[in-house]
Amino acid sequence: MATACSHVLLWVRDLHQAVRDYRKLGFKVEYATAERKAQHAHIWFTEGPVVELLTTPRSAKWFKWPIELMAGRGSGRRMIRWSESGEGFCDVAVVTESHAFDRELTALRKAGVPVGRAIGWRRTKPDGQEIHFKFAYPANDSLPFIVSPYDPPQHPRENRHPNGATRLSRVRMGVRAEHREAARRIVGDDPTFVLEPAEMTGVRAIEITGLTADLDPTLLHGAVVLPARPMADPSHVHRSAGQ
């Protein structure tokens, strides 16, 4: 499939505190919407995957069934899982090539990977710019979900992080044996993903190129963020066309 890693989701209890802490760690962090009511914030790089910090309202569990009706089986359960698992990486998304979103969903379904309906979404940035995109969730709520490219594109031309970070280069993802084939089909050949046998399917850690020192774990809100290192076993890597 022609997909690439779009963003890794990091669930936090207090978004504003998490933004402050990640800024202390030397990352530039931008709120996705107006700061006062924001539930999402991003750590951007000039290209490649993004880290998205997010929180969910305490009342999220009451929205499970309406979300399932809107986005398909498994979508409500996915959102509940984000918060019930506590702080840390809660999900990961892959992005399709431009204008290929619907085609990729069809290909997944034909390959035996059930996927919910496509949902159009928009988000208004703090500067008033409106961003449009689509997303779809696999019925298995532990598998990566699928998004379309942002319209308009959002990667900054220049983005210098004080800690030296230049790119999210690797996503280390544990995968249960029965989920492995579906996970492979979703992530395609993207070299960003390293799929590792595990008892639970989900993101274990990310590696970031350019970090010059280990990060204070007390400020990471449950995430495992490591300086990028050479791949020890190339057989785990899947290569793709990229974004």
Short mmCIF file of C-alpha atoms in Angstrom, two decimals:
data_model
loop_
_atom_site.label_atom_id
_atom_site.label_comp_id
_atom_site.label_asym_id
_atom_site.label_seq_id
_atom_site.Cartn_x
_atom_site.Cartn_y
_atom_site.Cartn_z
CA MET A 1 0.00 0.00 0.00
CA ALA A 2 1.16 3.56 -0.76
CA THR A 3 1.16 4.84 2.80
CA ALA A 4 3.67 6.42 5.16
CA CYS A 5 3.70 7.25 8.85
CA SER A 6 1.72 10.44 9.42
CA HIS A 7 1.81 10.99 13.17
CA VAL A 8 2.22 9.26 16.51
CA LEU A 9 -0.39 10.11 19.13
CA LEU A 10 0.63 10.74 22.74
CA TRP A 11 -2.25 10.87 25.22
CA VAL A 12 -1.76 13.20 28.21
CA ARG A 13 -4.02 14.13 31.11
CA ASP A 14 -3.23 17.86 31.02
CA LEU A 15 -2.40 19.15 27.55
CA HIS A 16 -1.14 22.53 28.70
CA GLN A 17 1.24 20.97 31.23
CA ALA A 18 2.46 18.52 28.60
CA VAL A 19 3.13 21.37 26.16
CA ARG A 20 5.16 23.18 28.83
CA ASP A 21 7.12 20.03 29.64
CA TYR A 22 7.95 19.21 26.02
CA ARG A 23 9.09 22.77 25.51
CA LYS A 24 11.38 22.32 28.54
CA LEU A 25 12.77 19.26 26.78
CA GLY A 26 13.77 21.48 23.88
CA PHE A 27 10.96 20.84 21.39
CA LYS A 28 8.99 23.51 19.58
CA VAL A 29 5.35 22.67 20.27
CA GLU A 30 2.39 24.33 18.52
CA TYR A 31 -1.24 24.18 19.58
CA ALA A 32 -3.43 22.72 16.85
CA THR A 33 -6.32 25.07 17.67
CA ALA A 34 -6.87 28.12 19.89
CA GLU A 35 -4.86 27.48 23.05
CA ARG A 36 -7.59 28.04 25.63
CA LYS A 37 -9.79 25.13 24.47
CA ALA A 38 -7.18 23.07 22.63
CA GLN A 39 -7.14 19.30 22.92
CA HIS A 40 -4.29 18.74 20.44
CA ALA A 41 -0.77 20.09 19.99
CA HIS A 42 1.95 19.15 17.49
CA ILE A 43 5.71 18.72 17.36
CA TRP A 44 6.48 19.35 13.69
CA PHE A 45 9.55 18.57 11.64
CA THR A 46 10.30 19.88 8.17
CA GLU A 47 9.28 16.52 6.71
CA GLY A 48 8.07 13.12 7.81
CA PRO A 49 5.99 12.06 10.82
CA VAL A 50 4.73 14.36 13.54
CA VAL A 51 4.20 13.86 17.27
CA GLU A 52 0.66 14.80 18.30
CA LEU A 53 -0.05 15.44 21.96
CA LEU A 54 -3.72 15.06 22.75
CA THR A 55 -6.15 14.78 25.61
CA THR A 56 -9.79 13.73 25.73
CA PRO A 57 -12.65 15.04 27.89
CA ARG A 58 -13.56 13.15 31.07
CA SER A 59 -16.96 12.48 29.54
CA ALA A 60 -15.46 10.72 26.48
CA LYS A 61 -16.78 7.29 27.50
CA TRP A 62 -20.36 8.52 27.01
CA PHE A 63 -19.62 9.24 23.34
CA LYS A 64 -18.61 5.67 22.49
CA TRP A 65 -21.81 4.67 20.69
CA PRO A 66 -22.37 7.96 18.82
CA ILE A 67 -18.78 7.73 17.59
CA GLU A 68 -19.30 4.12 16.48
CA LEU A 69 -22.39 5.19 14.54
CA MET A 70 -20.47 8.01 12.88
CA ALA A 71 -17.13 6.36 12.12
CA GLY A 72 -17.82 2.61 12.23
CA ARG A 73 -17.26 -0.38 14.47
CA GLY A 74 -14.25 -0.04 16.77
CA SER A 75 -13.95 3.76 16.54
CA GLY A 76 -15.61 4.47 19.87
CA ARG A 77 -13.65 1.74 21.60
CA ARG A 78 -10.44 3.24 20.18
CA MET A 79 -11.14 6.65 21.68
CA ILE A 80 -11.96 5.14 25.08
CA ARG A 81 -8.75 3.10 24.99
CA TRP A 82 -6.69 6.25 24.49
CA SER A 83 -7.55 7.55 27.93
CA GLU A 84 -8.01 4.25 29.78
CA SER A 85 -4.43 3.21 29.03
CA GLY A 86 -3.04 6.25 30.85
CA GLU A 87 -0.39 8.67 29.66
CA GLY A 88 1.85 7.53 26.83
CA PHE A 89 1.68 6.64 23.15
CA CYS A 90 -1.89 5.61 22.38
CA ASP A 91 -2.04 5.32 18.58
CA VAL A 92 -0.34 5.93 15.25
CA ALA A 93 -1.68 7.07 11.87
CA VAL A 94 -0.56 6.45 8.31
CA VAL A 95 -1.15 8.95 5.53
CA THR A 96 -2.05 8.04 1.96
CA GLU A 97 -0.63 9.60 -1.16
CA SER A 98 -2.52 12.64 -2.43
CA HIS A 99 -5.96 11.82 -3.87
CA ALA A 100 -5.54 8.10 -2.99
CA PHE A 101 -7.40 7.97 0.32
CA ASP A 102 -10.60 6.23 -0.86
CA ARG A 103 -8.65 3.84 -3.07
CA GLU A 104 -6.47 2.77 -0.16
CA LEU A 105 -9.51 2.08 2.03
CA THR A 106 -10.99 -0.09 -0.71
CA ALA A 107 -7.72 -2.00 -1.06
CA LEU A 108 -7.60 -2.68 2.67
CA ARG A 109 -11.15 -4.00 2.74
CA LYS A 110 -10.47 -6.26 -0.25
CA ALA A 111 -7.41 -7.56 1.61
CA GLY A 112 -9.60 -8.58 4.54
CA VAL A 113 -8.90 -5.66 6.88
CA PRO A 114 -12.28 -4.17 7.98
CA VAL A 115 -12.21 -0.38 8.00
CA GLY A 116 -14.91 2.08 9.05
CA ARG A 117 -16.31 4.84 6.88
CA ALA A 118 -14.28 7.86 5.82
CA ILE A 119 -14.93 10.95 7.93
CA GLY A 120 -14.24 14.45 6.64
CA TRP A 121 -12.85 16.78 9.31
CA ARG A 122 -11.63 20.33 9.65
CA ARG A 123 -9.57 22.12 12.24
CA THR A 124 -9.02 25.84 12.71
CA LYS A 125 -5.49 26.83 13.72
CA PRO A 126 -4.78 29.61 16.22
CA ASP A 127 -4.02 31.96 13.30
CA GLY A 128 -7.45 31.27 11.76
CA GLN A 129 -6.26 29.00 8.94
CA GLU A 130 -8.67 26.13 8.30
CA ILE A 131 -7.19 22.67 7.75
CA HIS A 132 -9.17 19.91 6.02
CA PHE A 133 -8.49 16.17 6.08
CA LYS A 134 -10.19 12.77 6.21
CA PHE A 135 -9.63 9.78 8.44
CA ALA A 136 -10.87 6.20 8.82
CA TYR A 137 -10.44 3.70 11.64
CA PRO A 138 -9.90 -0.05 11.23
CA ALA A 139 -12.45 -2.11 13.20
CA ASN A 140 -9.54 -3.51 15.20
CA ASP A 141 -8.89 -0.52 17.46
CA SER A 142 -5.25 -1.44 18.12
CA LEU A 143 -4.20 -1.19 14.46
CA PRO A 144 -2.90 2.07 12.92
CA PHE A 145 -5.58 4.29 11.36
CA ILE A 146 -5.58 6.00 7.99
CA VAL A 147 -5.62 9.74 7.20
CA SER A 148 -5.53 11.85 4.08
CA PRO A 149 -2.88 14.56 3.59
CA TYR A 150 -3.65 17.87 5.29
CA ASP A 151 -5.12 20.49 2.97
CA PRO A 152 -3.29 22.83 2.83
CA PRO A 153 0.00 21.05 3.69
CA GLN A 154 1.35 21.87 7.16
CA HIS A 155 5.02 20.88 7.31
CA PRO A 156 7.06 24.04 8.01
CA ARG A 157 9.84 24.99 5.60
CA GLU A 158 12.16 25.54 8.55
CA ASN A 159 11.74 24.27 12.09
CA ARG A 160 14.72 24.29 14.42
CA HIS A 161 14.21 22.52 17.73
CA PRO A 162 16.53 23.80 20.50
CA ASN A 163 17.40 20.19 21.44
CA GLY A 164 18.68 19.47 17.93
CA ALA A 165 15.79 17.20 16.83
CA THR A 166 15.38 17.11 13.05
CA ARG A 167 13.13 14.14 12.24
CA LEU A 168 10.98 11.42 13.77
CA SER A 169 12.90 8.62 12.09
CA ARG A 170 11.52 5.43 13.58
CA VAL A 171 8.37 4.08 15.24
CA ARG A 172 8.94 0.88 17.18
CA MET A 173 5.60 -0.92 17.30
CA GLY A 174 4.75 -4.11 19.13
CA VAL A 175 2.35 -6.36 17.21
CA ARG A 176 0.45 -9.44 18.34
CA ALA A 177 0.92 -12.44 16.07
CA GLU A 178 -2.72 -12.43 14.93
CA HIS A 179 -2.50 -8.72 14.01
CA ARG A 180 0.77 -8.88 12.09
CA GLU A 181 -0.60 -9.40 8.58
CA ALA A 182 -3.16 -6.59 8.94
CA ALA A 183 -0.52 -4.27 10.42
CA ARG A 184 1.83 -5.01 7.53
CA ARG A 185 -0.88 -4.20 5.00
CA ILE A 186 -1.66 -0.88 6.69
CA VAL A 187 1.90 0.39 7.15
CA GLY A 188 3.07 -0.95 3.79
CA ASP A 189 6.81 -0.67 3.15
CA ASP A 190 7.43 2.50 5.14
CA PRO A 191 10.94 2.21 6.68
CA THR A 192 9.79 4.36 9.61
CA PHE A 193 7.96 1.39 11.12
CA VAL A 194 9.70 -1.42 12.96
CA LEU A 195 7.20 -4.17 13.77
CA GLU A 196 8.23 -6.29 16.76
CA PRO A 197 6.51 -9.38 18.22
CA ALA A 198 4.60 -8.47 21.36
CA GLU A 199 1.69 -9.51 23.56
CA MET A 200 -0.05 -6.18 22.87
CA THR A 201 -0.28 -4.22 19.64
CA GLY A 202 0.76 -0.58 19.97
CA VAL A 203 3.58 1.95 19.79
CA ARG A 204 6.41 1.14 22.18
CA ALA A 205 8.87 3.93 21.43
CA ILE A 206 9.95 6.48 18.85
CA GLU A 207 13.43 7.46 17.75
CA ILE A 208 14.29 11.01 16.77
CA THR A 209 17.26 12.04 14.65
CA GLY A 210 19.35 14.94 15.91
CA LEU A 211 18.85 14.54 19.65
CA THR A 212 22.18 15.09 21.35
CA ALA A 213 21.25 13.77 24.80
CA ASP A 214 18.75 11.52 26.53
CA LEU A 215 15.55 13.26 27.58
CA ASP A 216 14.33 13.61 31.18
CA PRO A 217 11.74 10.81 31.53
CA THR A 218 9.83 12.76 34.20
CA LEU A 219 8.80 15.28 31.51
CA LEU A 220 7.81 12.78 28.78
CA HIS A 221 4.33 11.91 30.09
CA GLY A 222 4.75 8.19 29.67
CA ALA A 223 6.36 8.32 26.22
CA VAL A 224 9.61 6.58 25.33
CA VAL A 225 11.55 9.01 23.10
CA LEU A 226 15.06 7.93 22.12
CA PRO A 227 17.90 9.36 20.04
CA ALA A 228 17.88 7.62 16.63
CA ARG A 229 20.36 4.77 16.30
CA PRO A 230 21.37 2.49 13.42
CA MET A 231 18.91 -0.28 12.64
CA ALA A 232 20.15 -3.51 14.24
CA ASP A 233 18.03 -5.90 12.17
CA PRO A 234 17.07 -4.65 8.68
CA SER A 235 14.66 -7.57 8.27
CA HIS A 236 12.15 -5.73 10.47
CA VAL A 237 12.08 -2.66 8.21
CA HIS A 238 9.33 -2.08 5.61
CA ARG A 239 10.09 0.34 2.78
CA SER A 240 7.56 2.58 1.07
CA ALA A 241 6.98 5.42 -1.36
CA GLY A 242 6.64 7.92 1.51
CA GLN A 243 4.29 10.87 1.87
#
